[in-house]
């Protein structure tokens, strides 16, 4: 048993080598596998089940706010991609190109979608004619492909799963409101479902999406204090609409261009979950997206009545809407404990003959390791309350970590020195000039994470150039 | 109003030109749109919502039978596709090939998956080692690409949405049982959810899937009496496992090859729904997958209390789990009636001042056009019962159509003559020789649809060659 447990547990210490710890967790928790194609990964059942739960929660929120799902083609003819200048410059270098169909060379090559603005615009040009056709609130769940040089599980795939919302509105104001609405849905989702606190802000021009007028972002801080861009929401103005000749007749009987947004999150979210909540025993899943919330492990399962008692608890929890499974296999208890710790199952429920006598069971929390004996009376409510408590505990811990690692700096040297010694997010004033942003990167090795919505006045001047400051910016090293 | 109604209604008569009627319905019911790329279609919100309902129903059945969802890459390196000889011969001619990544030519070109047996085999070779690892019961929801010469909405797309199950088993018997289990799930789903009766059978060797030992099929009959292959389930034996070197250590401590299945249905199902149930007013949706089951249309909505009364009914139906919407727009009643007829909404609910006085509303059935006044007391149960009744009515009608158009033939000439005059499915005996199957196609223009599970003895000899008959076969013209 000791040997078996050790095998399951053989992951690198997260404080020794965080990158290797991360890869170990992805593999040992059976979230992902490598394919023979460089940079392309397989989403295994346990990893995909997390994504399915994320999808279900987000999809409900999208539909409640009036969005409809569609499916557009995966192939983009080159001439279509080229219609918006900034956009093609941003994406063409990392497109995969289809040049042959069967034995025939294509007249025009097509790329596999790296994102679908151009396809949505082509479709919108066909179906938007009148102000009665607006707004169009579409979302798409699909995979996209970006031919990147480097790769890491969930963080950077050549092919990855995501959702992309694309909306069209009669006025700029409506489109801006939509951009903010979806940005807030992402922020709330991170906090309320993934138990991950976020910094909400706007990207600088340098960091915004190719072709967008404004990009809003939710930024998260990982255990190693690096940043992860958690989701983005873009306001396009009418730039794409002009490039794609999308017009509608307004109630004033004049032709107008509509205003556009897009917004997306991807399976990078799973990287965030791993790197915010995980520990040296493996994955720690926030209960609201855990594929299995409670794992029931019968104790002394060969003894009379034990299996029946465990099955009865399982049935009761299932009937209460809790995602619960039982492992009654012939593996040792030690193997099972280590296995479900590695997989981050929030609660373990143990029930044996002694517990049966006392009408109780044992609950072991994955987050704290705390072990409590609880009555079987009202076990459904006890478990639900404990799952909520785990969620809150994970969130509070991550929030404390985030807040402890954001600090003000007033000089470029200070940013450089503090980033080298303590990492996290440095906050400084900024003049708004891209040259200073580039210099910050060169000297201190950080990129601007965002111009946070909650601005503070840390001083009057830009720490790089000394000119008057316009904004406060968060800086960090990002995944 | 008359003009507006006429515009919505402008579809071709189905008995004049069935193909044009079909295309008209796809467009006017807003199921699909064309993209600028030949043979590639856009699934619009209403069409995609039907697919989402199909997915939810099927996914639940897959999970209840122990299957897990995964996501494998969309790209297949050419050398991987070539590992199984029959398979590559079947699919290579219609592959789209990626040859460039960014600005670089790929060392090895990759095709976009036309189906994923090879990818699953590569993954299974990595993760199957012991009999403890079996069975593996995986399913994938994704899009696939086949570079076909011709195309029609839902029937033949270069890119289409589907699910593909891929399973591995320790014994041939288990794999055969799985093949049959999933085949039966498809058949039941067609009947219980889509209200479409099917013929269950096995494909001839000529018609089976590239690389399979046996292919089971559910065949449906459309309104024009042509056949639609509704879904297939394949048994592979251990052929792919040998080609991909997948082995496991059995409980006997010896190395074995596992046995494999795959099974899939696609958005062709939507073509079946349209062509089985549709009529000259447009789409007729079976209630269990209709995105909107009941459309509430307030009558004289400007009058006092009308909107409140309609909203109250809407809320009650929604709370009862019925998919219901209200159209309180300023379009005319005639426009609304025609619009939701075209979209095949199963029930229309009208409620105006006079109805309010009598505590009643009007229900109008899309299938029969029947109009009934019903009490608002217990409206939830009334509506549910009527939706079930519509389902049964659609099924019975389609079943009668199917049975009326299957007939026995004893000579090749008889098949030719009857297919030319009445269409449908001819049933004959068959010797089992592919040459006779080919001749049947040449002379009578039909392909074998299946060797039905329910065999009949129609005679002793093959009508083509006169040699002893082995099976009874259904023949028809297929989409």
Coordinates of C-alpha atoms in Angstrom, one line a residue, chain A residues 33-37 40-45 48-49 52 59 63 68-77 80 92-104 106 109-110 112-113 119 122-123 126-127 132 136 138 141 143-145 147 149 159 161 325 330-331, chain B residues 33-37 40-45 48-49 52 59 63 68-77 80 92-104 106 109-110 112-113 119 122-123 126-127 132 136 138 141 143-145 147 149 159 161 325 330-331:
Chain A
X33 CA -2.5 13.8 -22.6
X34 CA -0.1 14.7 -25.3
X35 CA -0.8 13.9 -29.0
X36 CA 1.9 13.0 -31.5
X37 CA 1.4 16.5 -33.0
X40 CA -1.7 19.7 -29.6
X41 CA -3.3 18.1 -26.6
X42 CA -6.0 15.6 -25.7
X43 CA -8.6 16.7 -23.3
X44 CA -9.1 13.5 -21.2
X45 CA -12.5 12.7 -19.6
X48 CA -13.2 17.6 -20.3
X49 CA -15.8 17.1 -17.5
X52 CA -18.5 20.7 -19.5
X59 CA -24.1 29.0 -21.1
X63 CA -28.8 32.6 -22.4
X68 CA -28.2 32.5 -28.7
X69 CA -25.7 29.9 -29.8
X70 CA -24.7 29.4 -33.4
X71 CA -22.1 27.4 -35.3
X72 CA -20.1 29.1 -38.0
X73 CA -17.5 27.4 -40.3
X74 CA -14.0 26.5 -39.1
X75 CA -12.4 27.6 -42.4
X76 CA -11.8 31.2 -43.3
X77 CA -10.9 32.0 -47.0
X80 CA -12.0 37.2 -45.9
X92 CA -2.0 35.7 -40.0
X93 CA 1.4 34.8 -38.6
X94 CA -0.1 32.1 -36.5
X95 CA -2.7 30.6 -38.9
X96 CA -2.7 27.0 -40.1
X97 CA -3.5 26.9 -43.8
X98 CA -5.5 24.4 -45.7
X99 CA -4.3 24.3 -49.3
X100 CA -5.6 21.0 -50.6
X101 CA -9.1 19.5 -50.8
X102 CA -8.8 15.8 -51.6
X103 CA -6.3 15.6 -54.5
X104 CA -6.9 19.2 -55.7
X106 CA -7.6 25.0 -53.6
X109 CA -6.2 28.8 -49.4
X110 CA -8.2 28.9 -46.2
X112 CA -8.5 27.3 -39.7
X113 CA -10.2 29.9 -37.5
X119 CA -16.8 34.9 -40.3
X122 CA -19.7 38.1 -43.3
X123 CA -22.8 36.4 -41.9
X126 CA -26.2 38.8 -44.9
X127 CA -28.8 38.9 -42.2
X132 CA -35.6 45.5 -36.3
X136 CA -27.8 40.3 -32.7
X138 CA -24.6 35.4 -30.8
X141 CA -18.7 27.1 -28.5
X143 CA -12.2 25.0 -31.0
X144 CA -9.8 27.4 -32.6
X145 CA -6.3 27.0 -33.9
X147 CA 0.1 27.9 -34.7
X149 CA 5.9 28.1 -31.3
X159 CA -5.8 23.9 -30.8
X161 CA -11.6 25.0 -26.8
X325 CA -19.6 8.7 -6.9
X330 CA -10.6 -3.7 -4.6
X331 CA -7.9 -1.0 -4.4
Chain B
X33 CA -27.3 30.1 -44.1
X34 CA -24.7 29.7 -46.8
X35 CA -21.2 30.8 -46.3
X36 CA -18.9 32.1 -49.0
X37 CA -17.1 28.8 -49.0
X40 CA -19.9 25.0 -46.0
X41 CA -23.0 26.1 -44.1
X42 CA -23.8 28.3 -41.1
X43 CA -26.0 26.7 -38.4
X44 CA -28.2 29.6 -37.4
X45 CA -29.6 30.0 -33.9
X48 CA -28.4 25.1 -33.7
X49 CA -31.0 25.1 -30.9
X52 CA -28.5 21.4 -28.7
X59 CA -25.7 12.9 -24.1
X63 CA -23.7 9.0 -19.8
X68 CA -17.5 9.8 -20.9
X69 CA -16.9 12.7 -23.2
X70 CA -13.4 13.7 -24.4
X71 CA -11.9 16.0 -26.9
X72 CA -9.2 14.9 -29.3
X73 CA -7.3 17.0 -31.9
X74 CA -8.9 18.1 -35.1
X75 CA -5.7 17.5 -37.1
X76 CA -4.4 14.0 -38.1
X77 CA -0.8 13.7 -39.4
X80 CA -1.3 8.3 -38.6
X92 CA -8.1 10.1 -48.0
X93 CA -9.9 11.2 -51.2
X94 CA -12.1 13.6 -49.3
X95 CA -9.6 15.0 -46.8
X96 CA -8.8 18.7 -46.5
X97 CA -5.0 19.1 -46.0
X98 CA -3.2 21.6 -43.8
X99 CA 0.3 22.1 -45.3
X100 CA 1.4 25.4 -43.8
X101 CA 1.7 26.6 -40.2
X102 CA 2.1 30.4 -40.1
X103 CA 4.7 31.1 -42.8
X104 CA 6.3 27.6 -42.6
X106 CA 4.9 21.6 -42.4
X109 CA 0.9 17.5 -43.8
X110 CA -2.2 16.9 -41.6
X112 CA -8.7 17.9 -40.7
X113 CA -10.4 14.9 -39.1
X119 CA -6.7 9.6 -33.2
X122 CA -3.2 6.5 -30.9
X123 CA -4.5 7.8 -27.6
X126 CA -1.0 5.3 -24.6
X127 CA -3.5 4.7 -21.9
X132 CA -8.2 -3.0 -15.4
X136 CA -12.9 2.5 -22.4
X138 CA -15.5 7.5 -24.9
X141 CA -19.0 16.0 -29.8
X143 CA -17.2 19.0 -36.2
X144 CA -15.6 16.9 -39.0
X145 CA -14.7 17.8 -42.5
X147 CA -14.3 17.6 -49.0
X149 CA -18.1 17.5 -54.5
X159 CA -18.1 20.6 -42.4
X161 CA -21.4 18.6 -36.5
X325 CA -42.0 32.0 -25.6
X330 CA -46.2 44.9 -33.1
X331 CA -46.3 42.4 -36.0

